[in-house]
Short mmCIF file of C-alpha atoms in Angstrom, two decimals:
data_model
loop_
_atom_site.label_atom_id
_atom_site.label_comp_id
_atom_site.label_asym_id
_atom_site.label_seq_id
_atom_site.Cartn_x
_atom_site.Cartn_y
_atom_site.Cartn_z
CA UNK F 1 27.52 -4.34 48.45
CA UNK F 2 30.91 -4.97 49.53
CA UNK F 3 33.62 -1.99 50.37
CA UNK F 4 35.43 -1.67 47.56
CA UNK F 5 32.22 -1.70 45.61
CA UNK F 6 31.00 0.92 47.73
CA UNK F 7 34.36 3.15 47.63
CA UNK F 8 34.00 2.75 43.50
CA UNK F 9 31.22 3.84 43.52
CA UNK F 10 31.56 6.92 45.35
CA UNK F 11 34.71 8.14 43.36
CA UNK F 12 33.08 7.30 40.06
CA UNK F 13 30.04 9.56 41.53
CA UNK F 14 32.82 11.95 42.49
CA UNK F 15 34.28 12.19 39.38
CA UNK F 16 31.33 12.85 37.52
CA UNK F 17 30.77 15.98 39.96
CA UNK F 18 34.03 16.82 39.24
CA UNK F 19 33.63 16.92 35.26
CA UNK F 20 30.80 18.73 35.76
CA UNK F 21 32.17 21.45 37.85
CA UNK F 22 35.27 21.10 35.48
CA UNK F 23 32.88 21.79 32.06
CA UNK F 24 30.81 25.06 33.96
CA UNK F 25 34.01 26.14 35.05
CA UNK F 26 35.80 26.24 31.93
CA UNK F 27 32.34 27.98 30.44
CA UNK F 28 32.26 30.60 32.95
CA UNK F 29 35.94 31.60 32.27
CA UNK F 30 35.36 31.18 28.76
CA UNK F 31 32.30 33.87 28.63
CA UNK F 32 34.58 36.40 31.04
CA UNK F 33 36.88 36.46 28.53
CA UNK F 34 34.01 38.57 26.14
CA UNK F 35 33.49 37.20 22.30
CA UNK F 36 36.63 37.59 20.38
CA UNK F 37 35.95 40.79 18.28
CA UNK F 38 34.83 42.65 22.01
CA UNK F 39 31.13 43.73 20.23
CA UNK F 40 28.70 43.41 23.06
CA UNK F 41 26.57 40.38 22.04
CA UNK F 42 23.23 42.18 23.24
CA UNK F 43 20.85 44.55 21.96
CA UNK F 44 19.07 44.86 18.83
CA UNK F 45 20.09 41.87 16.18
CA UNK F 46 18.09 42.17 12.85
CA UNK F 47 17.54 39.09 10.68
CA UNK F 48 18.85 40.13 7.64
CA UNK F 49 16.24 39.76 4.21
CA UNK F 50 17.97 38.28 1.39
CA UNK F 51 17.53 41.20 -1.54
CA UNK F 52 16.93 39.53 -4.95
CA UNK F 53 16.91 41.33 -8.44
CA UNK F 54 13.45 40.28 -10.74
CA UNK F 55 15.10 37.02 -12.16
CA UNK F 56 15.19 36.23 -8.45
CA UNK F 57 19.20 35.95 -8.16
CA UNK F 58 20.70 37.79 -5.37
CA UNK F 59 21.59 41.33 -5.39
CA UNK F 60 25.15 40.97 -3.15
CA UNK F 61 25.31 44.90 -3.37
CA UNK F 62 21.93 45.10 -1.93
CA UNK F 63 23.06 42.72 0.52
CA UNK F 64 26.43 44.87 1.43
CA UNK F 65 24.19 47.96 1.70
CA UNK F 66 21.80 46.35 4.48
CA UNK F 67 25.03 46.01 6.47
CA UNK F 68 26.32 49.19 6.34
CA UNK F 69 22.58 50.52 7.03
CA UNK F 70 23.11 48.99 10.09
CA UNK F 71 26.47 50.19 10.85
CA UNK F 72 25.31 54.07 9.89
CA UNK F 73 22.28 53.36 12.27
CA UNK F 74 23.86 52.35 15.69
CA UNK F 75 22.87 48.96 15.41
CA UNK F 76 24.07 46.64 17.68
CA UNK F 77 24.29 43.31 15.60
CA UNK F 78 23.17 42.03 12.03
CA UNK F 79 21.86 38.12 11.93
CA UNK F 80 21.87 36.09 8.62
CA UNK F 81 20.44 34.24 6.85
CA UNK F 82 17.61 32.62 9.24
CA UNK F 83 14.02 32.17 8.91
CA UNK F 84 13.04 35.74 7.66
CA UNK F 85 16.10 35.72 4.97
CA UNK F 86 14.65 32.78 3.61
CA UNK F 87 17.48 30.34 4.72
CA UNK F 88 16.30 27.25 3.24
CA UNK F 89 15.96 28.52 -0.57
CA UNK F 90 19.61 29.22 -1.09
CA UNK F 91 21.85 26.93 -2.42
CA UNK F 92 25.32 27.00 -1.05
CA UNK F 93 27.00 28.97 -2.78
CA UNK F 94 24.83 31.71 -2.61
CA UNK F 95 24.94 31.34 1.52
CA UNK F 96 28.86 31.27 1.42
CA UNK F 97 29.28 34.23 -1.14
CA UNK F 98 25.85 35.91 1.14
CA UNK F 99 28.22 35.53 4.80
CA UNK F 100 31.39 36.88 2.92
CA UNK F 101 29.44 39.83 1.15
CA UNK F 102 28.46 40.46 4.77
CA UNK F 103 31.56 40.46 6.37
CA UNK F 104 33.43 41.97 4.47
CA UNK F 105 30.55 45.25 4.00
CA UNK F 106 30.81 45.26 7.77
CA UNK F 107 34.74 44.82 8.32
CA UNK F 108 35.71 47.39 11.00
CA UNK F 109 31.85 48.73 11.90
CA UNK F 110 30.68 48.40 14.99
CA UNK F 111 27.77 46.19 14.40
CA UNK F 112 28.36 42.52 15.41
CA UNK F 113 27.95 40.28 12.41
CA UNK F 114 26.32 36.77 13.13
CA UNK F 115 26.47 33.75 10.66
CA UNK F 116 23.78 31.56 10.39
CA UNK F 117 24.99 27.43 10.03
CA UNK F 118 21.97 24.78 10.23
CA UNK F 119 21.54 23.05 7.20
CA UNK F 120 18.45 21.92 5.90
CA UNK F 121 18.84 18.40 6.28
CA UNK F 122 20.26 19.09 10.27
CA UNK F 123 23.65 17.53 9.36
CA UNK F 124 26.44 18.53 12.00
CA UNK F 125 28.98 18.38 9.16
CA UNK F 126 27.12 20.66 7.24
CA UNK F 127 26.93 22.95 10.22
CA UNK F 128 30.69 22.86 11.02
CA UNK F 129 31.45 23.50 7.44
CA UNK F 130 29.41 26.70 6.98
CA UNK F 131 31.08 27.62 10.82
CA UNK F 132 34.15 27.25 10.19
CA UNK F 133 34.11 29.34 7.20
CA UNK F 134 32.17 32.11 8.96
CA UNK F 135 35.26 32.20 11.71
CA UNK F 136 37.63 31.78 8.78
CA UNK F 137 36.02 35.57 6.92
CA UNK F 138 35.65 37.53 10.26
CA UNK F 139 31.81 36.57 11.72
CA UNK F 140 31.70 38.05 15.53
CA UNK F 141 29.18 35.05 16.04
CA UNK F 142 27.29 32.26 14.42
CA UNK F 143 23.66 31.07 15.18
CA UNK F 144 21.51 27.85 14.07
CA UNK F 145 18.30 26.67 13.89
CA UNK F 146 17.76 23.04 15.79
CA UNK F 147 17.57 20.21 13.50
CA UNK F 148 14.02 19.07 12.44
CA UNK F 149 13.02 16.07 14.24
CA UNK F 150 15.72 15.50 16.50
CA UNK F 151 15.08 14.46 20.34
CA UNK F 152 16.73 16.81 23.23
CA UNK F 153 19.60 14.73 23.21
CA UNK F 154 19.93 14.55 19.48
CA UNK F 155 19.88 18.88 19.75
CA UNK F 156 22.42 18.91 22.92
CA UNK F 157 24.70 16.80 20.62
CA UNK F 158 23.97 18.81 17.96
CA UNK F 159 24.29 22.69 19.25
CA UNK F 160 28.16 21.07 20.98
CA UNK F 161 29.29 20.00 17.94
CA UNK F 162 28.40 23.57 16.54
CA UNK F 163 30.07 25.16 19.52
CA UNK F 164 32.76 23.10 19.53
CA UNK F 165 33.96 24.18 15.79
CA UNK F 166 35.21 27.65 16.54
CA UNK F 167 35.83 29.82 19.15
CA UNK F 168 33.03 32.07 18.32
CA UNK F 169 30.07 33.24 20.55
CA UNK F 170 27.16 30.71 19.82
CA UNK F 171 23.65 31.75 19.08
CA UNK F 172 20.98 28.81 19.53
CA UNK F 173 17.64 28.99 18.63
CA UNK F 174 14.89 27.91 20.44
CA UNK F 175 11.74 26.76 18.59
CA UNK F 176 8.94 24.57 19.25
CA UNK F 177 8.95 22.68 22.37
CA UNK F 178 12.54 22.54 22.90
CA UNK F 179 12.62 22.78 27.10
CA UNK F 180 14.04 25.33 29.57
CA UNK F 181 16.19 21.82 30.97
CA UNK F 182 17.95 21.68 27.52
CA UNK F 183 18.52 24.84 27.27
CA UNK F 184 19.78 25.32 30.75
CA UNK F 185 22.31 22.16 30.29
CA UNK F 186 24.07 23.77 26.89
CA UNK F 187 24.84 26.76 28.72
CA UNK F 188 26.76 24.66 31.41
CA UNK F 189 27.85 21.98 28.81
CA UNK F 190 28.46 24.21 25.91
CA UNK F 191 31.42 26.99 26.45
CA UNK F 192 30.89 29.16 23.63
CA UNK F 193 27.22 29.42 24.18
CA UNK F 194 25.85 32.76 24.86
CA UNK F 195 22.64 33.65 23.89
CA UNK F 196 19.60 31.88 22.81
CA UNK F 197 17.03 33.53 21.11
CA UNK F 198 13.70 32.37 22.24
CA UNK F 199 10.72 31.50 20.35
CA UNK F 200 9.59 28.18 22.28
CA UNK F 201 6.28 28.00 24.31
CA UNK F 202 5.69 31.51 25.59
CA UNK F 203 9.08 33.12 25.95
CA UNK F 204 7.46 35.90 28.11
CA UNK F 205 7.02 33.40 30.60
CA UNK F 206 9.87 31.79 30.13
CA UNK F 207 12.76 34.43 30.58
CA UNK F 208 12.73 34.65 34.28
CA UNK F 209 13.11 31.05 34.96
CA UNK F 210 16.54 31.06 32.11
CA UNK F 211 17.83 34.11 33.51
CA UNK F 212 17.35 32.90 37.16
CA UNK F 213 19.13 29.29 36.23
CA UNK F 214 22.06 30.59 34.27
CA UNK F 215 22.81 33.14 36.53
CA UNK F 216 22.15 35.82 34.08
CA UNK F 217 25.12 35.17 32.13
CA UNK F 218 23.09 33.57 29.13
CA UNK F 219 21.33 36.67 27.19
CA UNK F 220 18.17 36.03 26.16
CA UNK F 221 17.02 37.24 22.87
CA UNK F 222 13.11 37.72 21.22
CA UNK F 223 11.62 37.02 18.35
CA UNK F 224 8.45 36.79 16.24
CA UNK F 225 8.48 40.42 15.02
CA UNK F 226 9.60 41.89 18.75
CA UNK F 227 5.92 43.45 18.96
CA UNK F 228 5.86 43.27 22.53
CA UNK F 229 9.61 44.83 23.02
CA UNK F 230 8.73 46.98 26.27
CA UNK F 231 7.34 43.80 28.33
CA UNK F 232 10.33 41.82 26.78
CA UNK F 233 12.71 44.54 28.29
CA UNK F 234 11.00 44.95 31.36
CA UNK F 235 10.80 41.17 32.00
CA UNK F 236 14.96 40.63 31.27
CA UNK F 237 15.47 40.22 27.54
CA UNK F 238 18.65 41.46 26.66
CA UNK F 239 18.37 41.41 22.73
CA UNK F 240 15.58 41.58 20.17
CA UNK F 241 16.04 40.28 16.53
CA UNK F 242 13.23 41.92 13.87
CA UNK F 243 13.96 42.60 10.91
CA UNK F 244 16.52 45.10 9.29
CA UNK F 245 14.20 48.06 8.01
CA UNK F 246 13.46 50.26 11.05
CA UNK F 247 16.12 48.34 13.37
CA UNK F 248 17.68 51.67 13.92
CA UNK F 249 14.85 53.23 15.51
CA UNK F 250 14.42 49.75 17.41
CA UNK F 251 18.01 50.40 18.80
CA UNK F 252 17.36 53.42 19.79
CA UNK F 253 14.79 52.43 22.03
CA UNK F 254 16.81 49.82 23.48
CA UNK F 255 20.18 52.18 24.21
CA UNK F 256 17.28 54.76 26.05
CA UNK F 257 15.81 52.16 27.96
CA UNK F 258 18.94 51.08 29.31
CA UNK F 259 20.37 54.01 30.47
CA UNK F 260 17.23 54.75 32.49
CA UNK F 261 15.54 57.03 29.84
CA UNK F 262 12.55 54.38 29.94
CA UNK F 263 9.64 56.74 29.16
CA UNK F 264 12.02 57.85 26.28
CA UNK F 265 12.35 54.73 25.03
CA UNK F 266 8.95 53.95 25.12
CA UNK F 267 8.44 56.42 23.14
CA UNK F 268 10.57 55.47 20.32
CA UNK F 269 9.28 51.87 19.99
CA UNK F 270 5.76 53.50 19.88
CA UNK F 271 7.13 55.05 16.90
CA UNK F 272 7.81 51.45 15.55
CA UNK F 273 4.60 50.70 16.02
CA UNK F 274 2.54 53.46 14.43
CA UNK F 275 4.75 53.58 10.90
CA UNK F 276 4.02 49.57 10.81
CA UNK F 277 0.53 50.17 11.37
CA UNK F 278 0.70 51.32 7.25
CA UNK F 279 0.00 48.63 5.09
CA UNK F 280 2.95 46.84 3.60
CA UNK F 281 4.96 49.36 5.39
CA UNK F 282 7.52 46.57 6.78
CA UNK F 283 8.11 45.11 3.54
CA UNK F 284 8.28 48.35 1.71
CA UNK F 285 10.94 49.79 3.97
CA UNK F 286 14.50 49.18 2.71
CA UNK F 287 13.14 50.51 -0.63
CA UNK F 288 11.57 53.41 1.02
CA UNK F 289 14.57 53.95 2.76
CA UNK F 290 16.91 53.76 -0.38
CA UNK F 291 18.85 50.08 0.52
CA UNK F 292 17.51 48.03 -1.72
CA UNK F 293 16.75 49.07 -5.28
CA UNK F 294 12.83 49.78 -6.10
CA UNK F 295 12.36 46.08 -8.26
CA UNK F 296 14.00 44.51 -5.46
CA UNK F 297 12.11 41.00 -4.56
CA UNK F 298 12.95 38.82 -1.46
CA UNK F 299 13.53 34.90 -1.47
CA UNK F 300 10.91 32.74 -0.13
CA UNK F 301 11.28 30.24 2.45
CA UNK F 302 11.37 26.80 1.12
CA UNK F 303 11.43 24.15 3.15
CA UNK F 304 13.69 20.67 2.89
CA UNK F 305 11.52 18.12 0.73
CA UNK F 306 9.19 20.00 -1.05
CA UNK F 307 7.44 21.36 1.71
CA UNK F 308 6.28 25.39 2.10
CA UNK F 309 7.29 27.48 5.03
CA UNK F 310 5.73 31.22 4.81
CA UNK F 311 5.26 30.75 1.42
CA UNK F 312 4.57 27.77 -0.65
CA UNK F 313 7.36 25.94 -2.15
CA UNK F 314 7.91 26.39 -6.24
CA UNK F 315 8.24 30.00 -7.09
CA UNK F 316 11.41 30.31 -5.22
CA UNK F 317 10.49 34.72 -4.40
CA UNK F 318 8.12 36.99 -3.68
CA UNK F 319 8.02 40.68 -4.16
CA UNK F 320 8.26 42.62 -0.85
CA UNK F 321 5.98 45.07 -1.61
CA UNK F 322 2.72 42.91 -3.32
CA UNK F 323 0.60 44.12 -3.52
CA UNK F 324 1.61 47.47 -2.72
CA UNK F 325 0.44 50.09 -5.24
CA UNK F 326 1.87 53.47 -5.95
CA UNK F 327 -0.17 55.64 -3.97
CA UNK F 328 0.67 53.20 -0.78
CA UNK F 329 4.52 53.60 -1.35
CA UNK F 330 3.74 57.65 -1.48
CA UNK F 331 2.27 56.92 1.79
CA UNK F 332 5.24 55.28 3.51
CA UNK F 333 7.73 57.48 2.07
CA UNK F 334 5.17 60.33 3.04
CA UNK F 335 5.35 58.91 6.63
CA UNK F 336 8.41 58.95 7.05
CA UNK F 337 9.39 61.92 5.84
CA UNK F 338 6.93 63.79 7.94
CA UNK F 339 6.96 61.38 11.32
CA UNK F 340 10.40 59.90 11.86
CA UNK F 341 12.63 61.64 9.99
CA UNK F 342 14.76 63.50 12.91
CA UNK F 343 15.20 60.03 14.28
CA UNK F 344 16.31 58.16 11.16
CA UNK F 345 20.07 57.21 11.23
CA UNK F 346 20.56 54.62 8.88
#
């Protein structure tokens, strides 16, 4: 190799090291600077369920009221629509009237409002569309789903197009087998990026090793029904995403475990735990609780192509409470009434 070969090399080696440094600089200074609206992206996120009248078109009211539920209850942030909203069965229009129903219910509250953008074909235009539109009415923060089928390069590419198409905090989602590595190079790569909520492998296993290689500037959020919220806590999860009908109890835990009340806040997520030990009492709850109307039904998840998610493709809802009868909704209201009333806020 002769010397000028050799001194090319090095500065085009050098220069890559510099872009590099360059990118995690200009992603460290953008995260100092705090998400635009200044709500604390961290604590107890709900997915949002989409509320549906009997002929299965949405109730936008009910939709407004499970916003300011949140917002009465000390709830830290408010996620829709993903998996558990039933994302994939609503056409556009009802997703863009659905995100400004929601923003503008929770204009001026304190919860953080978060905009989901995949599509359901994975299209980045599709994506930057329903982003920019969610910057455009207000959103604190937007979140999507990885595209189906799509290789760890194809999802880098992907989630920096996403970030790149507003200035808003960016949510990722983890699912499947999508690898601490990737993860670890959107956080440098990606400035907006600043949370991913977990639900690849076994995220309990996984938190330390994210926390450790972003420094502890990327928050980690849980998942899949945030049943084992204490260990999640303990092991360095910063936010927790189940859904909307006891979230204010759920964020009560959280605020006493991190001030140092930690037996205290054990003791409130145990009171998660023994009202949704009640049959149907999660899907019964927002009616129990008076925020969605008592015929309310929820849209089912319907997959791209045909294909079921939770529920089989075709009928397009599904009644939250099947098959609840009346004595078990006397039971739930019952419960509450008698075990978790003083510490109801919503």
């Amino acid at each position: 190799m002769t010397l000028i070969a050799q001194n090319q090399g090095r500065r085009e080696f050098l220069g890559r090291m510099g872009a590099g440094a360059l990118m995690l600089a200009l992603a460290d200074r953008s995260r100092a600077a705090g998400p635009p609206s200044g709500k604390p992206m961290q604590g107890l996120f709900p997915i949002g369920q989409t509320p549906c009248r009997p002929d299965n078109s949405i109730d936008f009211d009910g939709l407004a009221a499970e916003v300011k539920f949140c917002n009465r209850g000390g709830v830290h942030g408010f996620v829709w629509p993903q998996i558990a909203s039933g994302w994939a069965g609503l056409t556009q229009k009802e997703r863009l009237q659905g995100a400004e129903t929601i923003l503008a219910a929770g204009k001026g509250g304190k919860t953080a409002l978060v905009i989901g953008v995949q599509t359901t074909t994975g299209d980045l235009a599709g994506a930057t569309e329903y982003a920019k539109h969610a910057a455009k009415n207000g959103a604190d923060a937007i979140v999507s789903l990885p595209p189906e089928k799509a290789d760890e390069n194809a999802m880098f590419e992907y989630y920096k197009g996403v970030g790149m198409a507003t200035d808003l905090p960016l949510f990722v989602q983890s699912t499947g087998d999508m690898s601490i590595d990737l993860i670890v190079r959107m956080f440098k790569e990606i400035p907006t990026m600043r949370v991913v909520k977990d639900e690849a492998g076994n995220p309990l296993q996984r938190v330390a090793e994210i926390r450790e290689r972003t420094g502890g500037k990327l928050n980690v959020f849980s998942g899949n029904g945030v049943r084992t919220m204490i260990t999640e806590m303990e092991r360095g999860f910063m936010g927790h995403c189940p859904t909307t009908g006891l979230s204010d109890i759920y964020a009560q835990a959280f605020d006493l475990w991190h001030a140092g009340k930690k037996r205290e806040g054990f003791d409130m997520f145990g009171r998660v735990l023994a009202i949704d030990s009640i049959p149907n009492a999660d899907g019964y709850m927002l009616i129990a609780r008076g925020v969605f109307k008592e015929d309310t039904i929820t849209r089912r998840m319907t997959l791209a192509g045909g294909g079921g998610g939770r529920a089989a493709a075709g009928g397009g809802a599904n009644r939250a409470v099947a098959p609840l009868d009346e004595t078990g909704k006397r039971e739930i209201r019952e419960a509450l009434n008698t075990y978790l009333k003083p510490y109801l806020k919503g």
